[in-house]
Short mmCIF file of C-alpha atoms in Angstrom, two decimals:
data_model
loop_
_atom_site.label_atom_id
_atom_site.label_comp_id
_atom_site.label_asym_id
_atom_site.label_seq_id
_atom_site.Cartn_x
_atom_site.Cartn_y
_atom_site.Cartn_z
CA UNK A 1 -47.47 -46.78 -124.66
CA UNK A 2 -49.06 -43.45 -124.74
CA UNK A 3 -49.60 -40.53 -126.69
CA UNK A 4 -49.36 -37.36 -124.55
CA UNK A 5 -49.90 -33.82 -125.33
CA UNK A 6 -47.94 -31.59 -123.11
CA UNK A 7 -49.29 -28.06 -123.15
CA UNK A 8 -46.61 -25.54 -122.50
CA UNK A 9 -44.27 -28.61 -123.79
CA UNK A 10 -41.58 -25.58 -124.30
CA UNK A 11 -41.84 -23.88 -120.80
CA UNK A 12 -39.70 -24.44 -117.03
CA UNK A 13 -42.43 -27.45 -116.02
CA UNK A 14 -43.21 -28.99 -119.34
CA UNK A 15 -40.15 -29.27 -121.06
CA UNK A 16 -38.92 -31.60 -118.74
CA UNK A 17 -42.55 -33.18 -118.40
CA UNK A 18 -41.84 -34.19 -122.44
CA UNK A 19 -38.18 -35.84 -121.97
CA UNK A 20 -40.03 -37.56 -118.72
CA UNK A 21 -42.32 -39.02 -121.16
CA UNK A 22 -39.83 -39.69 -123.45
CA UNK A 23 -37.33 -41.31 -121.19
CA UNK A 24 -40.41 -43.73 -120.10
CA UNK A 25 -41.45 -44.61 -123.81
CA UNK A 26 -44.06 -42.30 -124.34
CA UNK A 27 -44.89 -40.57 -127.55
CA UNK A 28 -44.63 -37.09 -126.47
CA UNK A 29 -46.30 -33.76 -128.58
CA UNK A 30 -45.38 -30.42 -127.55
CA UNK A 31 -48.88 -27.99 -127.34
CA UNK A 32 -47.08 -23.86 -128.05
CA UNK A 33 -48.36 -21.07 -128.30
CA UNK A 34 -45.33 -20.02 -130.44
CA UNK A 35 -44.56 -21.65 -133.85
CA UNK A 36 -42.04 -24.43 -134.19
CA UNK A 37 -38.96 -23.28 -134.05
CA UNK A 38 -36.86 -23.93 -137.45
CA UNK A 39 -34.40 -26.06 -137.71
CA UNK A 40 -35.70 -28.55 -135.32
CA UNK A 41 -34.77 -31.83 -135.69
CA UNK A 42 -37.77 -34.73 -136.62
CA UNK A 43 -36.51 -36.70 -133.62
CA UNK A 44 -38.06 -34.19 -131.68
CA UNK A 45 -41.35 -34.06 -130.29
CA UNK A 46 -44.20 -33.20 -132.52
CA UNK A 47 -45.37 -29.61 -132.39
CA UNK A 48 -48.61 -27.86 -132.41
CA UNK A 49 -49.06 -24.40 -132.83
CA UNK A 50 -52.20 -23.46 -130.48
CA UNK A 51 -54.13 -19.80 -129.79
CA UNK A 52 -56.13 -21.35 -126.51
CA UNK A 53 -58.38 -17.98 -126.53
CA UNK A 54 -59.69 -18.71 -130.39
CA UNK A 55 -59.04 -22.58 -129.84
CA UNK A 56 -57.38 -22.33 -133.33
CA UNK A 57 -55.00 -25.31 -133.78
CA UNK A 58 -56.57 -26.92 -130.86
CA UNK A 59 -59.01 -29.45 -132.47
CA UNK A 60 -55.29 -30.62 -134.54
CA UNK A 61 -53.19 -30.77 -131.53
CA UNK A 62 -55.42 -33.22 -130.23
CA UNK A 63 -56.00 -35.61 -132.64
CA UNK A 64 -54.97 -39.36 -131.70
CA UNK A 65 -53.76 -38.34 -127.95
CA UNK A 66 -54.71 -40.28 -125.34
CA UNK A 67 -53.44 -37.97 -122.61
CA UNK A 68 -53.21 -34.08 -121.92
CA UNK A 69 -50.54 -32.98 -119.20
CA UNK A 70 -52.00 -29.23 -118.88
CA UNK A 71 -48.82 -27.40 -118.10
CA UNK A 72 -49.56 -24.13 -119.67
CA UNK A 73 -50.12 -21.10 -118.00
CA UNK A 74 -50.85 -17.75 -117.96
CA UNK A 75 -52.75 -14.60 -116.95
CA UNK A 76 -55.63 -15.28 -114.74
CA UNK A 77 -58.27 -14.77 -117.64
CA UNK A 78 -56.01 -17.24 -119.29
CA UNK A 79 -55.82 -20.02 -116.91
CA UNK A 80 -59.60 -20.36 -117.20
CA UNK A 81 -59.85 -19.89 -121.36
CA UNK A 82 -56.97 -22.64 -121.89
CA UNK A 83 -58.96 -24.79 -119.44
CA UNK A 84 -62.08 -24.21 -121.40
CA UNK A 85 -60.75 -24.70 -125.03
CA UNK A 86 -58.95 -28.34 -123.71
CA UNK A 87 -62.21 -29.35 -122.61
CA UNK A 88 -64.02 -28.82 -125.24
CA UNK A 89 -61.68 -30.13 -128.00
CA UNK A 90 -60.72 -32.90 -125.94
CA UNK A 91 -64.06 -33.97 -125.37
CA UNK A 92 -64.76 -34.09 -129.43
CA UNK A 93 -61.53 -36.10 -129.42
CA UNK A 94 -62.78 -38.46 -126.86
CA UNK A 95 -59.64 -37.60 -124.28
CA UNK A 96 -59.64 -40.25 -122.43
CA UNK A 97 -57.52 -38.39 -119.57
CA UNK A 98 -56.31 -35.11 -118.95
CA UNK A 99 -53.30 -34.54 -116.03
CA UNK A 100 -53.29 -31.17 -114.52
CA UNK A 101 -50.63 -29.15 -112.49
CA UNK A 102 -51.93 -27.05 -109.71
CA UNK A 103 -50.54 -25.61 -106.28
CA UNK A 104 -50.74 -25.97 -102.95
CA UNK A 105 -52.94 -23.88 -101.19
CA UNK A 106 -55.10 -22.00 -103.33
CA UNK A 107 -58.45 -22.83 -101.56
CA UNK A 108 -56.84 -20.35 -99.26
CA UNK A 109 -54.45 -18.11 -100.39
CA UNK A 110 -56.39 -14.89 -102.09
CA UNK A 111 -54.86 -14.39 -105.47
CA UNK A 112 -56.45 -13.67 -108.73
CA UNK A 113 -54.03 -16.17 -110.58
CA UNK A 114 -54.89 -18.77 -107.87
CA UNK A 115 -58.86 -18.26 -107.79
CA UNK A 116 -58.23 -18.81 -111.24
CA UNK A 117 -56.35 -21.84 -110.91
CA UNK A 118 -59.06 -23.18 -108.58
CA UNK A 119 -62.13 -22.37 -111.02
CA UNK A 120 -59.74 -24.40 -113.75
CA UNK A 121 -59.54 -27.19 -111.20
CA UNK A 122 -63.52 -27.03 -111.05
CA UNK A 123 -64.10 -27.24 -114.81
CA UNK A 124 -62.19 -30.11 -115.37
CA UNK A 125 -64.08 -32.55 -112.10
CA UNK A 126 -67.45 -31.22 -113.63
CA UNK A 127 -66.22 -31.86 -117.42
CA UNK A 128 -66.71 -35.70 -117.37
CA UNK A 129 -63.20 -36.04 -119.13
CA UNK A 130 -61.03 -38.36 -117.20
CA UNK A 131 -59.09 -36.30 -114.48
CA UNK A 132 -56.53 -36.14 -112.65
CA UNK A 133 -55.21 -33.15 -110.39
CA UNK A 134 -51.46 -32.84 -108.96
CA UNK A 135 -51.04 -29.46 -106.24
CA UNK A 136 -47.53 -28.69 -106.09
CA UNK A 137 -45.54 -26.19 -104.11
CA UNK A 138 -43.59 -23.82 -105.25
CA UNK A 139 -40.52 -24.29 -107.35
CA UNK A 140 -36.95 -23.77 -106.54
CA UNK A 141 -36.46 -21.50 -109.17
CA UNK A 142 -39.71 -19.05 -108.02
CA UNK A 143 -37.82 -19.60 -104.75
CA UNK A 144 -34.73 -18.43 -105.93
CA UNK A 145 -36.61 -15.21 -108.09
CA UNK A 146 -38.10 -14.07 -104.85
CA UNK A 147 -34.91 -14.11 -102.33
CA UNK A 148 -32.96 -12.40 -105.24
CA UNK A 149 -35.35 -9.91 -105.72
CA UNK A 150 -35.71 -9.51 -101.62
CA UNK A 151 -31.83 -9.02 -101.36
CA UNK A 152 -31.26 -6.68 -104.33
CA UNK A 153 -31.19 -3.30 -102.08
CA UNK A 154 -27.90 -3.19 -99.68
CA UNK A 155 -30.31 -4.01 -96.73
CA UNK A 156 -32.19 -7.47 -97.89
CA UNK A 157 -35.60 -7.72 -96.68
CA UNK A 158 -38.02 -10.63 -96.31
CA UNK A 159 -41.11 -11.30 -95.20
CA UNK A 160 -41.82 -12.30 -91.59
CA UNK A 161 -42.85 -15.24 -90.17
CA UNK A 162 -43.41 -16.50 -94.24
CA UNK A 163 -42.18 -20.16 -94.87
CA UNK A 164 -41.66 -22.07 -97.79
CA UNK A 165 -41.35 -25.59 -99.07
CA UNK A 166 -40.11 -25.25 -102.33
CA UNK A 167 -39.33 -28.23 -104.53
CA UNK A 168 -37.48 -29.29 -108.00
CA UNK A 169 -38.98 -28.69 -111.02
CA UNK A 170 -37.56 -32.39 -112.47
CA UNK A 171 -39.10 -34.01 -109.56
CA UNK A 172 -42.73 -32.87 -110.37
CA UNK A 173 -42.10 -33.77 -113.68
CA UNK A 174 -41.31 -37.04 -113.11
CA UNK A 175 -44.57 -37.62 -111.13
CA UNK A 176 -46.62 -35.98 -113.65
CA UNK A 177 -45.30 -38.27 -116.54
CA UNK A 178 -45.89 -41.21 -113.89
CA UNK A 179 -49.96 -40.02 -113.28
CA UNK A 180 -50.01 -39.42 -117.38
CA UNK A 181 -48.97 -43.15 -117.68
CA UNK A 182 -51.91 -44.24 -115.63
CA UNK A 183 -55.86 -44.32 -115.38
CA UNK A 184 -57.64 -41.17 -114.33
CA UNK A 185 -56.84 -40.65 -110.48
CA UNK A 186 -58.87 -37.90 -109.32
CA UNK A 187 -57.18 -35.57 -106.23
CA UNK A 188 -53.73 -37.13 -105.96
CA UNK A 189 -51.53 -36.51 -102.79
CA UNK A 190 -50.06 -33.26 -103.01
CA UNK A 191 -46.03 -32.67 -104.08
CA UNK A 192 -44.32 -30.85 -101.50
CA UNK A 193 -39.88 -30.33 -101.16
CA UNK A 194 -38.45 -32.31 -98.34
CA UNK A 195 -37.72 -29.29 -96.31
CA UNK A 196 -40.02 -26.47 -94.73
CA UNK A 197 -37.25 -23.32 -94.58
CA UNK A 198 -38.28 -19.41 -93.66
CA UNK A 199 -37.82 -16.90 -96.40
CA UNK A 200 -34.90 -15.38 -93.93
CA UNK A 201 -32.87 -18.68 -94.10
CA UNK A 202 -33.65 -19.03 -97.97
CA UNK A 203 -32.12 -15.89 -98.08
CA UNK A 204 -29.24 -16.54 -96.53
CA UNK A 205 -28.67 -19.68 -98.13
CA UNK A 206 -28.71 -17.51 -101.85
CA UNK A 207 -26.03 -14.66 -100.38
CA UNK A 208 -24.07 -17.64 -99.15
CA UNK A 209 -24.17 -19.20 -102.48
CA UNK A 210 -22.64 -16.36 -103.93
CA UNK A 211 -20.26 -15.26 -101.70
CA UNK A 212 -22.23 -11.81 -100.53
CA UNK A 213 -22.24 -11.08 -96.89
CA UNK A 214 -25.56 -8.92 -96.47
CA UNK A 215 -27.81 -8.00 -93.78
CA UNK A 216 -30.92 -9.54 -94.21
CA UNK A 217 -34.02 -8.49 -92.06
CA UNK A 218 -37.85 -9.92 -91.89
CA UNK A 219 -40.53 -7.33 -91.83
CA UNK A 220 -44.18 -7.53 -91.23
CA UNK A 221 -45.81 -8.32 -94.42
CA UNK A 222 -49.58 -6.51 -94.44
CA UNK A 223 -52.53 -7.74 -95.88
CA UNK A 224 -54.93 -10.77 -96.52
CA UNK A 225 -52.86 -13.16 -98.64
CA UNK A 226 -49.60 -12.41 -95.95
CA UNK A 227 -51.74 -13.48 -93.26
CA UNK A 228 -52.25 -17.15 -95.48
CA UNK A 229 -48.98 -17.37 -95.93
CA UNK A 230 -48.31 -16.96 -92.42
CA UNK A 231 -50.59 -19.40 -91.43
CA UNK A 232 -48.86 -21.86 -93.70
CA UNK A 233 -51.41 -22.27 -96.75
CA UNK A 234 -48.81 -22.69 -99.37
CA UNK A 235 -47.36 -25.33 -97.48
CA UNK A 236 -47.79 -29.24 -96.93
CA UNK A 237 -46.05 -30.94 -94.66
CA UNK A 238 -47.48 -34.79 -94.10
CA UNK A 239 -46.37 -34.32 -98.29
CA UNK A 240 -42.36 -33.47 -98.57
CA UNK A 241 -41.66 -36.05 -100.89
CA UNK A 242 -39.20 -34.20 -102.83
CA UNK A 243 -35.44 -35.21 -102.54
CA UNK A 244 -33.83 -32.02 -103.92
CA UNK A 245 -33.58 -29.12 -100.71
CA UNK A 246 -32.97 -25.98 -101.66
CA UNK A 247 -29.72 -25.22 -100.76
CA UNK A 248 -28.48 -28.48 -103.26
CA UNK A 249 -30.37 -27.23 -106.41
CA UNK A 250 -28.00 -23.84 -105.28
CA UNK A 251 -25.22 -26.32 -105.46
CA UNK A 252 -25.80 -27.25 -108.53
CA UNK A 253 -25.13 -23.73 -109.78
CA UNK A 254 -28.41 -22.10 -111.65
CA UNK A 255 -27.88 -18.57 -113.07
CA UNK A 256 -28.02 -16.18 -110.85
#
């Protein structure tokens, strides 16, 4: 079995990312920008207290992994600075494999945060550190942040014509403790939930799960990255491999 770092071991993605590893036998370290927490117990996962725009802590962290599941993220200045510290402490570790969490669409979709996650993506294929790249689409719980957001005024509004194919956070998880437990893959097929739903109906599925009756109506959204969305960038369809839909991680009752 493995040793695997997870960077932002503590956040939504990684935390469940370590108790994947865990669960499958894994030795599991936890990569923080914060200090360990007191009180926690030694049955828990190591902990290493990293500053990824120094690279203090960094050279420690790494010492006697095998594997790096990159789940930290950031600003878009960050993205590419965490990226860059990994790389080079990872190479004087001799990392033999580093497993990285990306998203769907951003060859297309004009955002700083995802031209940044792109360049990231570059620097690790051109590092000569064993890769391997998983794109994602967005979680149910961004989902979830959005609609709320869109249906906080009496009058909900939503963006026209914008889909989404949001999957669980557990379920890309799973996969990336499953690509951590092999041999450098390169471009793996892209994690997509099983269902393809319009922000309208996502919205309506949230006011139904609460028990609000609210007009909800989609608008023209302006601009570049609308236009992307619109033309279905964030999405990937030949990859819903996700079981969770929406409407059942609503079922199961997050905090709204």
């Amino acid at each position: 079995m493995s040793t695997v770092l997870v960077t932002g071991g503590t956040g939504n993605l990684g935390r469940h990312v370590v108790s994947a590893l865990q669960a499958a036998g894994h030795t599991a370290r936890v990569a923080s920008r914060s200090p360990r927490p007191a009180g926690r117990l030694e049955s828990e996962p190591g902990w290493s207290t990293v500053d990824y725009r120094s690279r203090s802590g960094l050279d420690d962290a790494l010492a006697g992994v095998d594997v790096v599941v990159h789940c930290a993220s950031g600003s878009a200045r960050g993205e590419a600075e965490t990226m860059a510290g990994l790389l080079s402490s990872g190479k004087r570790a001799g990392l033999r494999h580093l497993v990285y969490i990306s998203i769907v669409g951003i060859d297309h979709l004009p955002t700083s945060y995802y031209r940044a996650k792109l360049t990231a993506e570059r620097a690790l294929i051109a590092s000569g550190v064993g890769w391997t790249i998983l794109r994602a689409t967005q979680f149910h719980d961004l989902a979830l942040t959005l609609v709320k957001g869109m249906c906080k005024l009496p009058i909900g509004v939503v963006p026209r014509r914008v889909n989404c194919q949001s999957v669980a956070v557990e379920e890309v998880a799973t996969r990336l403790s499953e690509l951590a437990a092999g041999a450098p893959a390169g471009r793996v097929p892209e994690l997509g939930g099983p269902e393809i739903r319009s922000m309208h109906e996502l919205a309506r599925l949230y006011l139904a799960s609460t028990g609000h009756r609210k007009t909800v109506l989609p608008v023209p959204m302006p601009g570049r990255l609308a236009g992307a969305l619109r033309a279905g960038h964030q999405l990937t369809p030949d990859h819903g491999d996700g079981m969770q839909t929406f409407a059942e991680f609503l079922r199961l009752g997050p905090a709204y």
